[in-house]
Coordinates of C-alpha atoms and ligand atoms in Angstrom, one line a residue:
M1 CA -7.8 17.2 -15.9
S2 CA -9.2 16.0 -12.5
D3 CA -8.9 17.4 -9.0
T4 CA -6.0 19.9 -8.6
K5 CA -6.0 19.8 -4.8
T6 CA -3.4 17.1 -4.6
L7 CA -1.0 18.7 -7.2
P8 CA 2.4 19.9 -6.0
Q9 CA 2.6 23.7 -5.9
P10 CA 5.0 24.1 -8.9
A11 CA 2.5 22.1 -11.0
L12 CA -0.3 24.5 -9.9
S13 CA 1.8 27.5 -10.7
A14 CA 2.8 26.1 -14.1
L15 CA -0.9 25.5 -14.9
E16 CA -1.7 29.1 -14.0
L17 CA 1.2 30.5 -16.1
F18 CA 0.5 28.4 -19.2
P19 CA -2.1 30.6 -20.8
R20 CA 0.1 33.7 -20.2
H21 CA 3.0 32.2 -22.2
F22 CA 1.3 30.2 -24.9
Q23 CA -1.3 31.5 -27.4
G24 CA -4.5 29.6 -27.8
D25 CA -4.0 29.5 -31.7
A26 CA -1.4 26.7 -31.7
P27 CA -2.4 23.4 -33.2
Y28 CA -3.5 21.8 -29.9
A29 CA -4.6 18.2 -29.8
G30 CA -5.9 17.9 -26.2
G31 CA -6.7 19.6 -22.9
I32 CA -4.4 21.0 -20.4
G33 CA -2.4 18.6 -18.1
A34 CA 0.5 18.6 -15.7
A35 CA 3.4 16.2 -14.9
W36 CA 6.0 16.3 -12.2
A37 CA 8.9 14.5 -10.5
P38 CA 10.7 15.0 -7.3
G39 CA 14.3 16.0 -6.3
R40 CA 16.1 13.9 -3.8
V41 CA 18.4 13.9 -0.9
N42 CA 20.8 11.0 -0.3
L43 CA 20.9 9.8 3.3
I44 CA 24.2 8.1 2.7
G45 CA 26.2 6.4 -0.1
E46 CA 27.9 9.3 -1.9
H47 CA 30.0 8.6 -5.0
T48 CA 29.3 4.9 -4.6
D49 CA 26.8 4.6 -7.5
Y50 CA 29.2 4.7 -10.3
N51 CA 31.3 2.1 -8.4
D52 CA 28.4 -0.4 -8.7
G53 CA 27.9 0.1 -5.0
F54 CA 24.9 1.0 -2.7
V55 CA 23.0 4.2 -2.1
L56 CA 20.2 5.2 0.2
P57 CA 18.3 8.2 -1.2
I58 CA 15.0 9.7 -0.2
A59 CA 12.8 11.6 -2.7
V60 CA 11.7 14.9 -1.2
D61 CA 8.7 17.2 -1.4
R62 CA 10.2 19.5 -3.9
V63 CA 9.5 18.9 -7.6
A64 CA 10.1 20.0 -11.2
A65 CA 6.8 20.3 -13.0
F66 CA 5.4 20.7 -16.6
A67 CA 2.0 22.0 -17.4
G68 CA 0.8 22.3 -21.0
R69 CA -1.1 20.8 -23.9
A70 CA -0.2 18.3 -26.6
R71 CA 0.2 19.6 -30.2
S72 CA -0.8 17.9 -33.4
D73 CA 2.6 18.6 -34.9
K74 CA 6.2 17.5 -33.9
T75 CA 7.3 20.6 -32.1
V76 CA 7.9 21.0 -28.3
R77 CA 7.9 24.6 -27.0
L78 CA 8.8 25.3 -23.4
W79 CA 8.8 28.3 -21.1
S80 CA 11.0 28.1 -18.0
A81 CA 9.5 30.1 -15.1
H82 CA 12.8 30.0 -13.3
F83 CA 15.0 31.2 -16.1
A84 CA 12.3 33.3 -17.8
E85 CA 13.1 32.0 -21.3
Y86 CA 11.6 30.0 -24.1
A87 CA 13.1 27.0 -25.8
R88 CA 12.1 24.9 -28.9
I89 CA 12.8 21.3 -29.7
I90 CA 11.9 19.6 -33.0
L91 CA 11.0 15.9 -32.7
D92 CA 11.6 15.0 -36.3
G93 CA 15.2 14.0 -36.9
L94 CA 15.9 12.8 -33.3
P95 CA 18.1 11.2 -32.1
E96 CA 20.4 12.2 -35.0
S97 CA 19.8 15.9 -34.7
F98 CA 20.6 15.9 -31.0
G99 CA 24.0 17.6 -31.2
E100 CA 22.8 20.3 -33.6
Q101 CA 19.7 21.1 -31.4
R102 CA 21.7 21.0 -28.2
S103 CA 24.0 23.7 -29.3
H104 CA 21.1 26.2 -29.7
L105 CA 19.5 25.4 -26.3
P106 CA 20.0 26.9 -22.9
G107 CA 21.3 24.6 -20.2
W108 CA 18.0 23.7 -18.6
A109 CA 16.4 22.8 -21.9
R110 CA 19.3 20.4 -22.8
Y111 CA 18.0 18.0 -20.1
V112 CA 14.6 18.0 -21.7
L113 CA 16.1 17.5 -25.1
G114 CA 18.3 14.7 -23.7
V115 CA 15.3 12.7 -22.4
I116 CA 13.3 13.3 -25.6
T117 CA 16.3 12.1 -27.6
E118 CA 16.7 8.9 -25.5
L119 CA 12.9 8.2 -25.7
A120 CA 13.2 8.6 -29.5
R121 CA 16.1 6.2 -29.5
E122 CA 13.9 3.7 -27.6
G123 CA 11.5 4.0 -30.5
V124 CA 8.6 5.2 -28.5
K125 CA 5.8 7.3 -30.2
L126 CA 6.2 11.0 -29.2
A127 CA 3.8 13.9 -29.7
G128 CA 4.7 17.6 -29.7
F129 CA 3.6 19.8 -26.8
D130 CA 3.7 23.3 -25.3
A131 CA 4.5 23.5 -21.6
V132 CA 5.5 25.9 -18.8
V133 CA 8.3 24.4 -16.7
H134 CA 8.3 25.3 -13.0
G135 CA 10.0 23.8 -9.9
D136 CA 11.0 24.3 -6.3
V137 CA 14.1 22.1 -6.2
P138 CA 17.0 24.5 -5.6
V139 CA 18.8 24.7 -8.9
G140 CA 22.4 23.4 -8.8
G141 CA 22.0 22.9 -5.0
G142 CA 22.7 19.2 -4.8
M143 CA 19.1 18.1 -4.5
S144 CA 19.1 16.9 -8.1
S145 CA 17.1 19.6 -9.9
S146 CA 18.4 18.2 -13.2
A147 CA 17.2 14.6 -12.4
A148 CA 13.8 16.0 -11.4
I149 CA 13.5 17.8 -14.8
E150 CA 14.6 14.7 -16.6
V151 CA 12.1 12.4 -14.9
A152 CA 9.4 15.0 -15.2
T153 CA 10.1 15.2 -18.9
A154 CA 9.6 11.5 -19.3
Q155 CA 6.4 11.8 -17.4
A156 CA 5.3 14.9 -19.5
C157 CA 6.1 13.0 -22.8
M158 CA 4.0 10.1 -21.6
L159 CA 1.1 12.4 -20.7
F160 CA 1.2 14.5 -23.9
S161 CA 1.7 11.5 -26.1
R162 CA -1.6 10.1 -25.0
G163 CA -1.1 6.4 -25.2
G164 CA 2.0 6.5 -27.4
F165 CA 3.8 4.8 -24.5
T166 CA 3.3 4.1 -20.8
I167 CA 5.4 4.1 -17.6
G168 CA 4.5 1.7 -14.8
I169 CA 5.3 -1.5 -12.9
E170 CA 3.5 -4.2 -14.9
G171 CA 2.7 -4.2 -18.6
A172 CA 4.0 -0.7 -19.3
T173 CA 6.4 0.3 -22.1
L174 CA 8.9 1.4 -19.5
R175 CA 9.4 0.4 -15.8
P176 CA 10.5 3.0 -13.3
M177 CA 14.2 1.8 -13.3
Q178 CA 14.2 1.8 -17.1
V179 CA 13.1 5.4 -17.0
A180 CA 15.9 6.1 -14.5
A181 CA 18.5 4.5 -16.7
L182 CA 17.1 6.4 -19.8
C183 CA 17.2 9.7 -17.8
Q184 CA 20.8 8.9 -16.7
R185 CA 21.9 8.5 -20.3
A186 CA 20.0 11.8 -21.0
E187 CA 22.1 13.5 -18.3
H188 CA 25.3 12.2 -19.9
I189 CA 24.6 13.5 -23.3
A190 CA 23.0 16.8 -22.0
S191 CA 25.7 17.8 -19.5
G192 CA 28.8 15.7 -20.4
V193 CA 29.0 14.6 -16.7
R194 CA 29.4 10.8 -16.4
S195 CA 27.0 10.6 -13.4
G196 CA 25.7 7.4 -11.8
I197 CA 22.1 6.4 -11.5
L198 CA 21.5 7.7 -8.0
D199 CA 19.6 10.9 -8.7
Q200 CA 17.3 9.6 -11.5
A201 CA 16.5 6.3 -9.6
A202 CA 15.7 8.3 -6.4
S203 CA 13.3 10.5 -8.3
C204 CA 11.6 7.6 -10.1
L205 CA 11.3 5.5 -7.0
G206 CA 10.1 8.0 -4.4
R207 CA 7.6 6.9 -1.7
P208 CA 6.2 9.0 1.2
G209 CA 7.9 8.1 4.4
K210 CA 10.4 5.8 2.8
A211 CA 14.1 5.7 1.9
V212 CA 15.3 3.3 -0.9
L213 CA 18.2 1.0 -0.6
L214 CA 19.4 0.6 -4.3
D215 CA 22.0 -1.8 -5.5
C216 CA 23.6 0.2 -8.3
R217 CA 25.0 -3.0 -10.0
T218 CA 21.8 -5.2 -10.1
L219 CA 19.4 -2.2 -9.9
E220 CA 17.4 -4.1 -7.3
Y221 CA 15.9 -1.9 -4.6
R222 CA 14.1 -2.2 -1.3
Y223 CA 12.0 0.4 0.6
L224 CA 13.0 1.1 4.2
P225 CA 11.0 3.1 6.8
F226 CA 12.0 6.8 7.1
D227 CA 9.2 8.3 9.1
A228 CA 10.2 8.9 12.7
P229 CA 7.9 11.8 13.8
H230 CA 10.4 13.3 16.1
I231 CA 13.2 13.6 13.6
S232 CA 13.6 15.9 10.5
L233 CA 15.8 16.2 7.5
V234 CA 17.2 19.6 7.2
V235 CA 18.9 20.7 4.0
I236 CA 21.2 23.7 4.3
D237 CA 22.4 25.4 1.1
T238 CA 25.9 26.9 1.2
G239 CA 25.0 29.3 -1.6
V240 CA 28.1 28.1 -3.5
R241 CA 28.0 26.8 -7.1
R242 CA 31.2 25.7 -8.8
E243 CA 31.6 25.3 -12.5
L244 CA 34.6 23.0 -12.0
A245 CA 32.5 20.4 -10.2
A246 CA 31.7 18.6 -13.5
S247 CA 35.3 18.0 -14.5
A248 CA 36.3 17.0 -10.9
Y249 CA 33.4 14.6 -10.9
N250 CA 34.6 12.9 -14.0
E251 CA 38.2 12.8 -12.6
R252 CA 37.0 11.1 -9.4
R253 CA 35.1 8.5 -11.5
S254 CA 38.3 7.8 -13.6
Q255 CA 40.4 7.5 -10.5
C256 CA 38.0 4.9 -9.1
E257 CA 38.1 2.9 -12.3
E258 CA 41.9 3.1 -12.3
A259 CA 42.1 2.0 -8.6
A260 CA 39.8 -1.0 -9.3
H261 CA 41.8 -2.0 -12.3
M262 CA 45.1 -1.8 -10.3
L263 CA 43.6 -3.7 -7.4
R264 CA 42.4 -6.4 -9.7
D265 CA 45.9 -6.9 -11.2
I266 CA 47.5 -6.9 -7.7
I267 CA 45.0 -9.5 -6.4
V268 CA 45.4 -11.7 -9.5
R269 CA 49.2 -11.6 -9.0
S270 CA 49.0 -12.2 -5.3
E271 CA 46.3 -14.9 -5.3
P272 CA 46.7 -16.9 -8.5
Q273 CA 44.7 -19.7 -7.0
N274 CA 41.7 -17.5 -6.3
P275 CA 39.2 -17.9 -9.1
L276 CA 37.3 -14.7 -8.1
A277 CA 40.3 -12.5 -8.4
S278 CA 40.0 -11.8 -12.1
A279 CA 36.3 -11.2 -11.7
V280 CA 37.0 -7.9 -10.0
R281 CA 35.4 -5.2 -12.2
T282 CA 34.8 -2.2 -9.9
L283 CA 35.5 -1.1 -6.3
R284 CA 32.2 -2.9 -5.3
D285 CA 34.1 -6.2 -5.7
I286 CA 36.9 -5.3 -3.2
S287 CA 36.2 -6.4 0.4
A288 CA 37.4 -4.3 3.4
E289 CA 39.9 -7.1 4.1
Q290 CA 41.3 -7.2 0.6
F291 CA 41.6 -3.4 0.7
A292 CA 43.4 -3.5 4.1
R293 CA 45.9 -6.1 2.6
Y294 CA 46.4 -4.7 -0.9
G295 CA 45.4 -1.1 -0.7
P296 CA 48.8 0.0 0.5
Q297 CA 50.3 -0.9 -2.9
L298 CA 48.2 1.8 -4.6
P299 CA 49.5 5.3 -5.3
A300 CA 48.5 7.6 -2.4
T301 CA 45.7 9.4 -4.2
L302 CA 44.1 6.3 -5.6
R303 CA 44.4 4.7 -2.1
K304 CA 42.4 7.5 -0.5
R305 CA 39.7 7.5 -3.2
A306 CA 39.2 3.7 -3.0
G307 CA 39.4 3.6 0.8
Y308 CA 36.6 6.2 1.0
V309 CA 34.4 4.3 -1.5
I310 CA 34.8 0.9 0.2
A311 CA 34.1 2.3 3.6
E312 CA 31.1 4.3 2.4
D313 CA 29.5 1.2 0.9
A314 CA 29.8 -0.5 4.2
R315 CA 28.2 2.5 5.9
V316 CA 25.2 2.3 3.6
I317 CA 24.6 -1.3 4.5
E318 CA 25.0 -0.4 8.2
T319 CA 22.5 2.5 7.8
A320 CA 20.0 0.2 6.0
A321 CA 20.1 -2.3 8.9
L322 CA 19.6 0.5 11.4
L323 CA 16.6 1.9 9.5
E324 CA 15.1 -1.5 9.3
R325 CA 15.2 -1.8 13.1
G326 CA 13.8 1.7 13.5
A327 CA 17.0 2.9 15.1
I328 CA 17.2 6.1 13.0
E329 CA 19.0 8.1 15.8
Q330 CA 22.0 5.7 15.5
V331 CA 22.4 6.7 11.8
G332 CA 23.8 10.1 12.9
P333 CA 27.4 9.0 13.6
L334 CA 27.6 7.4 10.1
L335 CA 26.8 10.8 8.6
W336 CA 29.6 12.5 10.4
Q337 CA 32.0 9.7 9.2
S338 CA 30.8 9.9 5.7
H339 CA 31.5 13.6 5.7
A340 CA 35.0 13.2 7.1
G341 CA 35.7 10.7 4.3
L342 CA 34.3 13.0 1.5
R343 CA 36.4 15.8 2.9
D344 CA 39.7 14.1 3.7
E345 CA 39.9 11.1 1.4
Y346 CA 37.6 11.7 -1.6
E347 CA 38.3 15.5 -1.4
V348 CA 35.1 16.7 -2.9
S349 CA 34.0 19.0 0.0
C350 CA 34.8 22.7 0.3
F351 CA 35.4 25.3 3.0
E352 CA 31.7 26.3 3.1
L353 CA 30.4 22.7 3.3
D354 CA 32.9 22.0 6.1
T355 CA 31.9 25.1 7.9
L356 CA 28.2 24.1 7.9
V357 CA 29.0 20.7 9.1
E358 CA 31.3 22.1 11.8
I359 CA 28.5 24.4 13.0
A360 CA 26.0 21.6 13.1
Q361 CA 28.4 19.4 15.1
Q362 CA 28.2 21.9 18.0
V363 CA 24.4 22.0 18.2
P364 CA 22.9 19.5 20.7
G365 CA 20.1 17.5 19.0
V366 CA 21.7 17.4 15.6
L367 CA 22.3 13.6 15.2
G368 CA 24.5 13.8 12.1
A369 CA 25.3 16.0 9.1
R370 CA 27.3 15.7 5.9
M371 CA 27.7 17.2 2.4
L372 CA 25.1 16.1 -0.1
G373 CA 25.6 14.9 -3.7
G374 CA 28.6 15.6 -6.0
G375 CA 30.2 18.2 -3.7
F376 CA 32.3 21.4 -4.2
G377 CA 29.3 23.4 -3.1
G378 CA 25.6 22.9 -2.8
C379 CA 24.0 21.6 0.4
T380 CA 24.5 19.7 3.6
I381 CA 22.0 17.2 4.8
N382 CA 21.3 17.2 8.6
L383 CA 19.5 14.6 10.7
V384 CA 17.9 16.6 13.5
R385 CA 15.6 16.1 16.4
N386 CA 12.7 18.4 15.9
E387 CA 13.3 20.4 19.1
A388 CA 16.8 21.2 17.8
I389 CA 15.8 22.6 14.4
D390 CA 15.5 26.2 15.7
R391 CA 18.8 25.9 17.6
L392 CA 20.5 24.8 14.4
R393 CA 18.9 27.6 12.4
R394 CA 20.1 30.2 15.0
A395 CA 23.6 28.7 15.0
V396 CA 23.9 28.8 11.2
G397 CA 22.3 32.3 11.2
G398 CA 24.8 33.5 13.8
Q399 CA 28.1 32.0 12.4
Y400 CA 27.9 31.0 8.7
Q401 CA 27.9 34.5 7.2
A402 CA 30.6 35.7 9.6
R403 CA 32.9 32.8 8.6
T404 CA 32.2 32.6 4.9
G405 CA 30.7 36.0 3.8
L406 CA 27.8 34.0 2.4
Q407 CA 24.1 33.5 3.2
A408 CA 23.0 30.0 3.8
S409 CA 19.4 28.9 3.1
F410 CA 17.5 26.4 5.3
D411 CA 15.0 23.8 4.2
V412 CA 13.1 21.2 6.2
C413 CA 12.3 18.2 3.8
R414 CA 9.9 15.3 4.0
A415 CA 10.3 11.9 2.3
A416 CA 7.8 12.2 -0.5
G417 CA 6.3 10.3 -3.5
G418 CA 7.7 9.8 -6.9
P419 CA 6.6 11.2 -10.3
G420 CA 3.0 11.9 -11.2
S421 CA 0.7 13.5 -13.8
T422 CA -2.9 14.5 -14.2
Ligands
GLA501 C1 25.8 13.5 -8.3 C2 25.6 12.4 -9.4 C3 25.2 11.1 -8.8 C4 26.1 10.7 -7.7 C5 26.3 11.8 -6.7 C6 27.4 11.5 -5.7 O1 24.6 13.8 -7.7 O2 24.6 12.8 -10.3 O3 25.1 10.1 -9.8 O4 27.3 10.1 -8.1 O5 26.8 13.0 -7.4 O6 26.9 10.5 -4.8

């Protein structure tokens, strides 16, 4: 292993912990190494990914990390520093043995198993390894700790398989967006949530000082500047975690599919001469004008869901244009609008998230804020002038607990790089 000065802190901690949790008498086949991948925030474009729409995420300076050694057999042994428990995965028999192995594993290790299973399905050559898993992405807080673990797993498998397969832009076995798609499939089988590709793509594509505009249909992406020195991204955690979030997420996704299906039928009936009408597959294919004309024919709930998604997609495109011009301050109002849509039309916010956004709204210098990620708890993202950070911290400190009975935690994030290993 080379220089450790540039490693993220969780990778360093995992390296330090490794000899404490794994005996030196295992059949090791190489020296110690570390691999990591970042969590993300999403500036705007929530619940648009599985509608084939646009998202604008930013990888942050928080990672999930593995540190360990390759083994000469087909066993993976893991120690989670966060959960303080071991897990074991047997490579032989995957992908067929996935269901059986999953049922014996704790939640965090299922994501690792999911990625290893999908890599096995791709036919890549995998070696066993022992590793400590560490991280500083808040678990379950809407900053995609699971995607960070998944992408870090792919990176660790590449590192410990020593040439078995490679990840890279050109000439590699897997390109970054192929890793993202593979990790998305891993998330589906590990958790049962039919999530989109936002989180895994954001983690795979991270670049310091950049946001990524991703087209979730074509998977084409473009980097946009996100490096104004006088503005910060503040992530505030409500402290709320809700188990029901997974089923509500799948329900929202089905509602969008149903709305798109119904709109297609309505448009085909109303515009028999329009050759594009029958090509409507998802809400991505419905323009704002079409929605204004035909949306009122949808049942009320589906109308709200579709209305939100179509407007949010337009906000992403507007935000991208603003970032391109360096007009980052003007992004603020779009974040407030996004939150209002998620709260009133998509109905995935909650009292605690709304409270944090309301508090932020009263603080001069907070340019915009909204709930982040899937919803029903987790974090808000706040675009804040640096001189207002302390004001916001004091406002949250002074009001949030009194209004909710909970303690919020406060985090200032930076747009950071993607996965790495050493
Ligand atoms: C979760 C999912 C993503 C995305 C967001 C909402 O984070 O994993 O795919 O749908 O919710 O934007």
